[in-house]
Amino acid sequence: MVLLPIEKASWLEKGCSQVIGCDFRETFTPVVKPATIHTILSIDVIKRWSLRQVEVNNVFLNGDLTEEVYMQQPPGYVQTYANGKPLVCRLNKTLYGLRQAPGAWFDKLKTFDLSKFDAFLFIRVINQSHMYFIHVPIDIHFMEIKRILRYLDATIDYELHIRLSKRLPLVGYADANWGLDFDDRRSTTRHFVYFDGNLISWCSKKQQVVSWSTAEA
């Protein structure tokens, strides 16, 4: 038996050729920021709520297209009229690449009523370069494993805690060093935001321009 290689291809729409007002109208889609997720998790712990999660495959293909959009047939699947003129495809679903695809999916998503699901086994697969040599290890691989174990032992207490409390204070801390990078003299800004003692947002990055004073930094 000969096993043939399996190849996959994605059929994308050239959204750059769409005309606003003709091919699409709205492109806005709400996007959840990490700080929002951290806040919801904190409230979940405080209120003792039950969270549920759902994952959708080929998410954009679930959106319904309300506009009348046509596109060329993909190479290798071209159908023609009797006179040899190629047909075109009219889209019923939002393909990846359409300007309105994220918004159409959100319109479908907001009508969902998520119900309870049965418990099942979760499996997390970790694929790292350190695991490639497990069958034929040499000394350098053992040294690398020891280094990883030492790192894990030293950072075993480093974790993000979400605690239960009856109060809901929102506390923020901000700081910046002034021109301590001697190569470009740009400062580094840092901030941490805690909601009820739980860290929900943080940042530590170099500023884009040079500050002329500590107050400006």
PDB file of C-alpha atoms in Angstrom:
ATOM      1  CA  MET A   1       0.000   0.000   0.000  1.00  0.00           C
ATOM      2  CA  VAL A   2       1.344   3.392  -0.980  1.00  0.00           C
ATOM      3  CA  LEU A   3       0.528   6.342   1.263  1.00  0.00           C
ATOM      4  CA  LEU A   4       0.066   9.490  -0.754  1.00  0.00           C
ATOM      5  CA  PRO A   5       0.991  12.821   0.861  1.00  0.00           C
ATOM      6  CA  ILE A   6      -1.986  14.827   2.054  1.00  0.00           C
ATOM      7  CA  GLU A   7      -1.931  18.466   1.039  1.00  0.00           C
ATOM      8  CA  LYS A   8      -4.265  21.183   2.214  1.00  0.00           C
ATOM      9  CA  ALA A   9      -5.060  24.517   0.655  1.00  0.00           C
ATOM     10  CA  SER A  10      -6.991  27.550   1.834  1.00  0.00           C
ATOM     11  CA  TRP A  11      -9.371  29.421  -0.440  1.00  0.00           C
ATOM     12  CA  LEU A  12      -9.078  33.108   0.363  1.00  0.00           C
ATOM     13  CA  GLU A  13     -10.935  36.146  -0.871  1.00  0.00           C
ATOM     14  CA  LYS A  14      -8.955  39.195  -2.022  1.00  0.00           C
ATOM     15  CA  GLY A  15     -10.411  41.696   0.400  1.00  0.00           C
ATOM     16  CA  CYS A  16      -8.129  44.401  -0.991  1.00  0.00           C
ATOM     17  CA  SER A  17     -10.283  44.515  -4.138  1.00  0.00           C
ATOM     18  CA  GLN A  18     -13.548  45.088  -2.256  1.00  0.00           C
ATOM     19  CA  VAL A  19     -15.291  48.456  -2.552  1.00  0.00           C
ATOM     20  CA  ILE A  20     -16.874  50.007   0.541  1.00  0.00           C
ATOM     21  CA  GLY A  21     -20.598  50.585   0.161  1.00  0.00           C
ATOM     22  CA  CYS A  22     -20.798  47.979  -2.597  1.00  0.00           C
ATOM     23  CA  ASP A  23     -19.085  44.804  -1.365  1.00  0.00           C
ATOM     24  CA  PHE A  24     -19.220  45.592   2.346  1.00  0.00           C
ATOM     25  CA  ARG A  25     -20.507  48.187   4.797  1.00  0.00           C
ATOM     26  CA  GLU A  26     -19.311  47.435   8.319  1.00  0.00           C
ATOM     27  CA  THR A  27     -15.931  46.032   9.314  1.00  0.00           C
ATOM     28  CA  PHE A  28     -15.977  46.753  13.045  1.00  0.00           C
ATOM     29  CA  THR A  29     -15.637  43.701  15.292  1.00  0.00           C
ATOM     30  CA  PRO A  30     -15.224  43.770  19.084  1.00  0.00           C
ATOM     31  CA  VAL A  31     -11.955  42.216  20.211  1.00  0.00           C
ATOM     32  CA  VAL A  32     -11.375  41.032  23.770  1.00  0.00           C
ATOM     33  CA  LYS A  33      -8.179  42.322  25.357  1.00  0.00           C
ATOM     34  CA  PRO A  34      -6.176  40.203  27.832  1.00  0.00           C
ATOM     35  CA  ALA A  35      -6.952  42.673  30.642  1.00  0.00           C
ATOM     36  CA  THR A  36     -10.678  42.057  30.078  1.00  0.00           C
ATOM     37  CA  ILE A  37     -10.192  38.302  30.339  1.00  0.00           C
ATOM     38  CA  HIS A  38      -8.165  38.694  33.541  1.00  0.00           C
ATOM     39  CA  THR A  39     -10.885  40.922  35.000  1.00  0.00           C
ATOM     40  CA  ILE A  40     -13.603  38.378  34.180  1.00  0.00           C
ATOM     41  CA  LEU A  41     -11.536  35.617  35.790  1.00  0.00           C
ATOM     42  CA  SER A  42     -11.127  37.709  38.935  1.00  0.00           C
ATOM     43  CA  ILE A  43     -14.871  38.421  39.117  1.00  0.00           C
ATOM     44  CA  ASP A  44     -15.526  34.727  38.503  1.00  0.00           C
ATOM     45  CA  VAL A  45     -13.470  33.799  41.557  1.00  0.00           C
ATOM     46  CA  ILE A  46     -15.053  36.518  43.713  1.00  0.00           C
ATOM     47  CA  LYS A  47     -18.636  35.668  42.708  1.00  0.00           C
ATOM     48  CA  ARG A  48     -17.973  31.910  42.558  1.00  0.00           C
ATOM     49  CA  TRP A  49     -19.333  31.728  39.031  1.00  0.00           C
ATOM     50  CA  SER A  50     -18.902  28.800  36.655  1.00  0.00           C
ATOM     51  CA  LEU A  51     -17.083  29.562  33.431  1.00  0.00           C
ATOM     52  CA  ARG A  52     -17.619  27.732  30.162  1.00  0.00           C
ATOM     53  CA  GLN A  53     -15.518  27.816  27.031  1.00  0.00           C
ATOM     54  CA  VAL A  54     -16.234  26.918  23.425  1.00  0.00           C
ATOM     55  CA  GLU A  55     -13.885  26.586  20.459  1.00  0.00           C
ATOM     56  CA  VAL A  56     -15.061  26.870  16.853  1.00  0.00           C
ATOM     57  CA  ASN A  57     -13.165  25.406  13.910  1.00  0.00           C
ATOM     58  CA  ASN A  58     -13.021  27.385  10.642  1.00  0.00           C
ATOM     59  CA  VAL A  59     -14.656  30.230  12.474  1.00  0.00           C
ATOM     60  CA  PHE A  60     -15.147  32.645   9.572  1.00  0.00           C
ATOM     61  CA  LEU A  61     -16.945  30.028   7.468  1.00  0.00           C
ATOM     62  CA  ASN A  62     -19.807  30.088   9.976  1.00  0.00           C
ATOM     63  CA  GLY A  63     -20.672  33.704   9.216  1.00  0.00           C
ATOM     64  CA  ASP A  64     -23.565  34.453   6.857  1.00  0.00           C
ATOM     65  CA  LEU A  65     -22.852  36.882   4.029  1.00  0.00           C
ATOM     66  CA  THR A  66     -25.607  39.466   3.562  1.00  0.00           C
ATOM     67  CA  GLU A  67     -23.983  41.356   0.684  1.00  0.00           C
ATOM     68  CA  GLU A  68     -23.875  40.096  -2.912  1.00  0.00           C
ATOM     69  CA  VAL A  69     -20.221  39.196  -3.491  1.00  0.00           C
ATOM     70  CA  TYR A  70     -18.728  37.314  -6.438  1.00  0.00           C
ATOM     71  CA  MET A  71     -15.250  35.904  -6.904  1.00  0.00           C
ATOM     72  CA  GLN A  72     -13.213  33.998  -9.454  1.00  0.00           C
ATOM     73  CA  GLN A  73     -13.064  30.216  -9.326  1.00  0.00           C
ATOM     74  CA  PRO A  74      -9.916  28.707  -7.828  1.00  0.00           C
ATOM     75  CA  PRO A  75      -7.327  27.276 -10.235  1.00  0.00           C
ATOM     76  CA  GLY A  76      -7.982  23.638 -11.058  1.00  0.00           C
ATOM     77  CA  TYR A  77     -11.732  23.885 -10.392  1.00  0.00           C
ATOM     78  CA  VAL A  78     -12.813  26.181 -13.213  1.00  0.00           C
ATOM     79  CA  GLN A  79     -16.250  25.540 -14.726  1.00  0.00           C
ATOM     80  CA  THR A  80     -17.250  27.217 -17.983  1.00  0.00           C
ATOM     81  CA  TYR A  81     -20.304  27.974 -20.080  1.00  0.00           C
ATOM     82  CA  ALA A  82     -20.904  26.138 -23.342  1.00  0.00           C
ATOM     83  CA  ASN A  83     -19.102  28.931 -25.176  1.00  0.00           C
ATOM     84  CA  GLY A  84     -16.035  28.485 -22.984  1.00  0.00           C
ATOM     85  CA  LYS A  85     -16.536  31.607 -20.868  1.00  0.00           C
ATOM     86  CA  PRO A  86     -15.649  30.870 -17.223  1.00  0.00           C
ATOM     87  CA  LEU A  87     -18.290  31.031 -14.520  1.00  0.00           C
ATOM     88  CA  VAL A  88     -17.913  33.051 -11.334  1.00  0.00           C
ATOM     89  CA  CYS A  89     -18.780  32.061  -7.764  1.00  0.00           C
ATOM     90  CA  ARG A  90     -21.335  33.840  -5.620  1.00  0.00           C
ATOM     91  CA  LEU A  91     -20.436  33.604  -1.950  1.00  0.00           C
ATOM     92  CA  ASN A  92     -22.997  32.564   0.643  1.00  0.00           C
ATOM     93  CA  LYS A  93     -20.517  32.326   3.514  1.00  0.00           C
ATOM     94  CA  THR A  94     -17.743  34.670   4.586  1.00  0.00           C
ATOM     95  CA  LEU A  95     -14.385  33.357   3.453  1.00  0.00           C
ATOM     96  CA  TYR A  96     -11.101  34.321   5.050  1.00  0.00           C
ATOM     97  CA  GLY A  97      -9.948  37.582   3.535  1.00  0.00           C
ATOM     98  CA  LEU A  98     -13.318  39.314   3.275  1.00  0.00           C
ATOM     99  CA  ARG A  99     -13.405  42.686   5.001  1.00  0.00           C
ATOM    100  CA  GLN A 100     -16.727  41.890   6.679  1.00  0.00           C
ATOM    101  CA  ALA A 101     -15.804  38.318   7.728  1.00  0.00           C
ATOM    102  CA  PRO A 102     -15.025  39.082  11.418  1.00  0.00           C
ATOM    103  CA  GLY A 103     -18.199  41.141  11.815  1.00  0.00           C
ATOM    104  CA  ALA A 104     -20.378  38.466  10.185  1.00  0.00           C
ATOM    105  CA  TRP A 105     -18.968  35.864  12.563  1.00  0.00           C
ATOM    106  CA  PHE A 106     -19.691  38.084  15.562  1.00  0.00           C
ATOM    107  CA  ASP A 107     -23.294  38.510  14.390  1.00  0.00           C
ATOM    108  CA  LYS A 108     -23.582  34.719  14.389  1.00  0.00           C
ATOM    109  CA  LEU A 109     -21.781  34.330  17.708  1.00  0.00           C
ATOM    110  CA  LYS A 110     -23.916  36.777  19.676  1.00  0.00           C
ATOM    111  CA  THR A 111     -27.015  34.674  18.954  1.00  0.00           C
ATOM    112  CA  PHE A 112     -25.542  31.574  20.593  1.00  0.00           C
ATOM    113  CA  ASP A 113     -26.936  30.215  23.859  1.00  0.00           C
ATOM    114  CA  LEU A 114     -24.117  28.231  25.373  1.00  0.00           C
ATOM    115  CA  SER A 115     -25.429  25.324  27.448  1.00  0.00           C
ATOM    116  CA  LYS A 116     -23.648  22.959  29.794  1.00  0.00           C
ATOM    117  CA  PHE A 117     -21.400  20.329  28.303  1.00  0.00           C
ATOM    118  CA  ASP A 118     -20.330  16.889  29.470  1.00  0.00           C
ATOM    119  CA  ALA A 119     -16.977  16.466  31.162  1.00  0.00           C
ATOM    120  CA  PHE A 120     -14.240  15.084  28.942  1.00  0.00           C
ATOM    121  CA  LEU A 121     -10.492  14.639  28.955  1.00  0.00           C
ATOM    122  CA  PHE A 122      -8.323  17.655  28.193  1.00  0.00           C
ATOM    123  CA  ILE A 123      -4.920  16.947  26.692  1.00  0.00           C
ATOM    124  CA  ARG A 124      -2.237  19.573  26.336  1.00  0.00           C
ATOM    125  CA  VAL A 125       0.505  18.832  23.826  1.00  0.00           C
ATOM    126  CA  ILE A 126       3.825  20.634  24.265  1.00  0.00           C
ATOM    127  CA  ASN A 127       6.256  20.520  21.373  1.00  0.00           C
ATOM    128  CA  GLN A 128       9.680  21.971  22.057  1.00  0.00           C
ATOM    129  CA  SER A 129      13.139  21.465  20.651  1.00  0.00           C
ATOM    130  CA  HIS A 130      14.351  20.066  23.998  1.00  0.00           C
ATOM    131  CA  MET A 131      12.220  16.967  23.423  1.00  0.00           C
ATOM    132  CA  TYR A 132      13.602  16.001  20.026  1.00  0.00           C
ATOM    133  CA  PHE A 133      16.576  14.053  21.374  1.00  0.00           C
ATOM    134  CA  ILE A 134      14.843  11.893  23.979  1.00  0.00           C
ATOM    135  CA  HIS A 135      15.577   8.655  22.063  1.00  0.00           C
ATOM    136  CA  VAL A 136      19.275   9.332  21.392  1.00  0.00           C
ATOM    137  CA  PRO A 137      20.500  11.696  24.130  1.00  0.00           C
ATOM    138  CA  ILE A 138      24.117  12.750  24.544  1.00  0.00           C
ATOM    139  CA  ASP A 139      25.926  14.700  27.267  1.00  0.00           C
ATOM    140  CA  ILE A 140      24.906  18.130  25.979  1.00  0.00           C
ATOM    141  CA  HIS A 141      21.255  17.108  26.120  1.00  0.00           C
ATOM    142  CA  PHE A 142      21.576  15.984  29.744  1.00  0.00           C
ATOM    143  CA  MET A 143      23.218  19.319  30.564  1.00  0.00           C
ATOM    144  CA  GLU A 144      20.317  21.159  28.927  1.00  0.00           C
ATOM    145  CA  ILE A 145      17.774  19.124  30.903  1.00  0.00           C
ATOM    146  CA  LYS A 146      19.621  19.923  34.148  1.00  0.00           C
ATOM    147  CA  ARG A 147      19.550  23.617  33.269  1.00  0.00           C
ATOM    148  CA  ILE A 148      15.798  23.465  32.679  1.00  0.00           C
ATOM    149  CA  LEU A 149      15.233  21.616  35.959  1.00  0.00           C
ATOM    150  CA  ARG A 150      17.304  24.196  37.854  1.00  0.00           C
ATOM    151  CA  TYR A 151      15.238  26.972  36.279  1.00  0.00           C
ATOM    152  CA  LEU A 152      11.973  25.266  37.224  1.00  0.00           C
ATOM    153  CA  ASP A 153      13.182  24.703  40.780  1.00  0.00           C
ATOM    154  CA  ALA A 154      14.198  28.359  41.176  1.00  0.00           C
ATOM    155  CA  THR A 155      10.934  29.717  39.730  1.00  0.00           C
ATOM    156  CA  ILE A 156       8.483  27.226  41.226  1.00  0.00           C
ATOM    157  CA  ASP A 157       6.830  29.984  43.274  1.00  0.00           C
ATOM    158  CA  TYR A 158       6.411  32.340  40.291  1.00  0.00           C
ATOM    159  CA  GLU A 159       2.756  32.253  39.313  1.00  0.00           C
ATOM    160  CA  LEU A 160      -0.277  34.445  38.742  1.00  0.00           C
ATOM    161  CA  HIS A 161      -2.539  34.235  41.801  1.00  0.00           C
ATOM    162  CA  ILE A 162      -6.280  34.946  41.664  1.00  0.00           C
ATOM    163  CA  ARG A 163      -7.584  35.362  45.198  1.00  0.00           C
ATOM    164  CA  LEU A 164     -11.043  35.549  46.717  1.00  0.00           C
ATOM    165  CA  SER A 165     -12.083  38.778  48.440  1.00  0.00           C
ATOM    166  CA  LYS A 166     -15.256  40.689  49.377  1.00  0.00           C
ATOM    167  CA  ARG A 167     -13.948  44.079  48.245  1.00  0.00           C
ATOM    168  CA  LEU A 168     -13.392  45.164  44.643  1.00  0.00           C
ATOM    169  CA  PRO A 169     -10.604  47.766  44.673  1.00  0.00           C
ATOM    170  CA  LEU A 170      -8.853  48.772  41.456  1.00  0.00           C
ATOM    171  CA  VAL A 171      -5.221  49.769  42.079  1.00  0.00           C
ATOM    172  CA  GLY A 172      -2.592  50.797  39.560  1.00  0.00           C
ATOM    173  CA  TYR A 173       1.161  51.371  39.785  1.00  0.00           C
ATOM    174  CA  ALA A 174       3.306  53.130  37.194  1.00  0.00           C
ATOM    175  CA  ASP A 175       6.994  53.884  36.965  1.00  0.00           C
ATOM    176  CA  ALA A 176       9.577  54.844  34.365  1.00  0.00           C
ATOM    177  CA  ASN A 177      13.351  55.029  34.341  1.00  0.00           C
ATOM    178  CA  TRP A 178      14.693  58.134  32.685  1.00  0.00           C
ATOM    179  CA  GLY A 179      17.158  57.578  29.861  1.00  0.00           C
ATOM    180  CA  LEU A 180      18.981  54.611  31.353  1.00  0.00           C
ATOM    181  CA  ASP A 181      19.573  53.034  27.944  1.00  0.00           C
ATOM    182  CA  PHE A 182      22.896  54.598  27.002  1.00  0.00           C
ATOM    183  CA  ASP A 183      22.580  53.507  23.361  1.00  0.00           C
ATOM    184  CA  ASP A 184      19.475  55.510  22.423  1.00  0.00           C
ATOM    185  CA  ARG A 185      18.665  57.324  25.736  1.00  0.00           C
ATOM    186  CA  ARG A 186      15.058  56.163  25.621  1.00  0.00           C
ATOM    187  CA  SER A 187      13.227  55.472  28.858  1.00  0.00           C
ATOM    188  CA  THR A 188      11.336  52.335  29.873  1.00  0.00           C
ATOM    189  CA  THR A 189       7.724  52.575  31.029  1.00  0.00           C
ATOM    190  CA  ARG A 190       6.173  50.065  33.409  1.00  0.00           C
ATOM    191  CA  HIS A 191       2.687  49.764  34.837  1.00  0.00           C
ATOM    192  CA  PHE A 192       0.724  47.185  36.812  1.00  0.00           C
ATOM    193  CA  VAL A 193      -3.035  47.184  37.410  1.00  0.00           C
ATOM    194  CA  TYR A 194      -4.602  45.093  40.178  1.00  0.00           C
ATOM    195  CA  PHE A 195      -8.309  44.331  40.481  1.00  0.00           C
ATOM    196  CA  ASP A 196      -9.164  43.135  43.978  1.00  0.00           C
ATOM    197  CA  GLY A 197      -5.524  42.196  44.485  1.00  0.00           C
ATOM    198  CA  ASN A 198      -5.351  40.173  41.261  1.00  0.00           C
ATOM    199  CA  LEU A 199      -3.000  41.309  38.509  1.00  0.00           C
ATOM    200  CA  ILE A 200      -5.099  41.948  35.380  1.00  0.00           C
ATOM    201  CA  SER A 201      -2.876  44.178  33.232  1.00  0.00           C
ATOM    202  CA  TRP A 202       0.836  44.876  33.045  1.00  0.00           C
ATOM    203  CA  CYS A 203       3.353  46.431  30.708  1.00  0.00           C
ATOM    204  CA  SER A 204       7.099  46.994  30.534  1.00  0.00           C
ATOM    205  CA  LYS A 205       8.342  48.489  27.274  1.00  0.00           C
ATOM    206  CA  LYS A 206      10.695  51.102  25.928  1.00  0.00           C
ATOM    207  CA  GLN A 207       9.244  54.485  24.994  1.00  0.00           C
ATOM    208  CA  GLN A 208       9.190  55.456  21.316  1.00  0.00           C
ATOM    209  CA  VAL A 209      10.708  58.921  21.805  1.00  0.00           C
ATOM    210  CA  VAL A 210      13.420  60.379  24.015  1.00  0.00           C
ATOM    211  CA  SER A 211      12.116  62.069  27.173  1.00  0.00           C
ATOM    212  CA  TRP A 212      13.730  65.330  28.237  1.00  0.00           C
ATOM    213  CA  SER A 213      12.875  65.071  31.939  1.00  0.00           C
ATOM    214  CA  THR A 214      11.778  62.618  34.613  1.00  0.00           C
ATOM    215  CA  ALA A 215       8.295  64.159  34.579  1.00  0.00           C
ATOM    216  CA  GLU A 216       7.979  63.609  30.837  1.00  0.00           C
ATOM    217  CA  ALA A 217       9.264  60.043  31.165  1.00  0.00           C
TER     218      ALA A 217
END
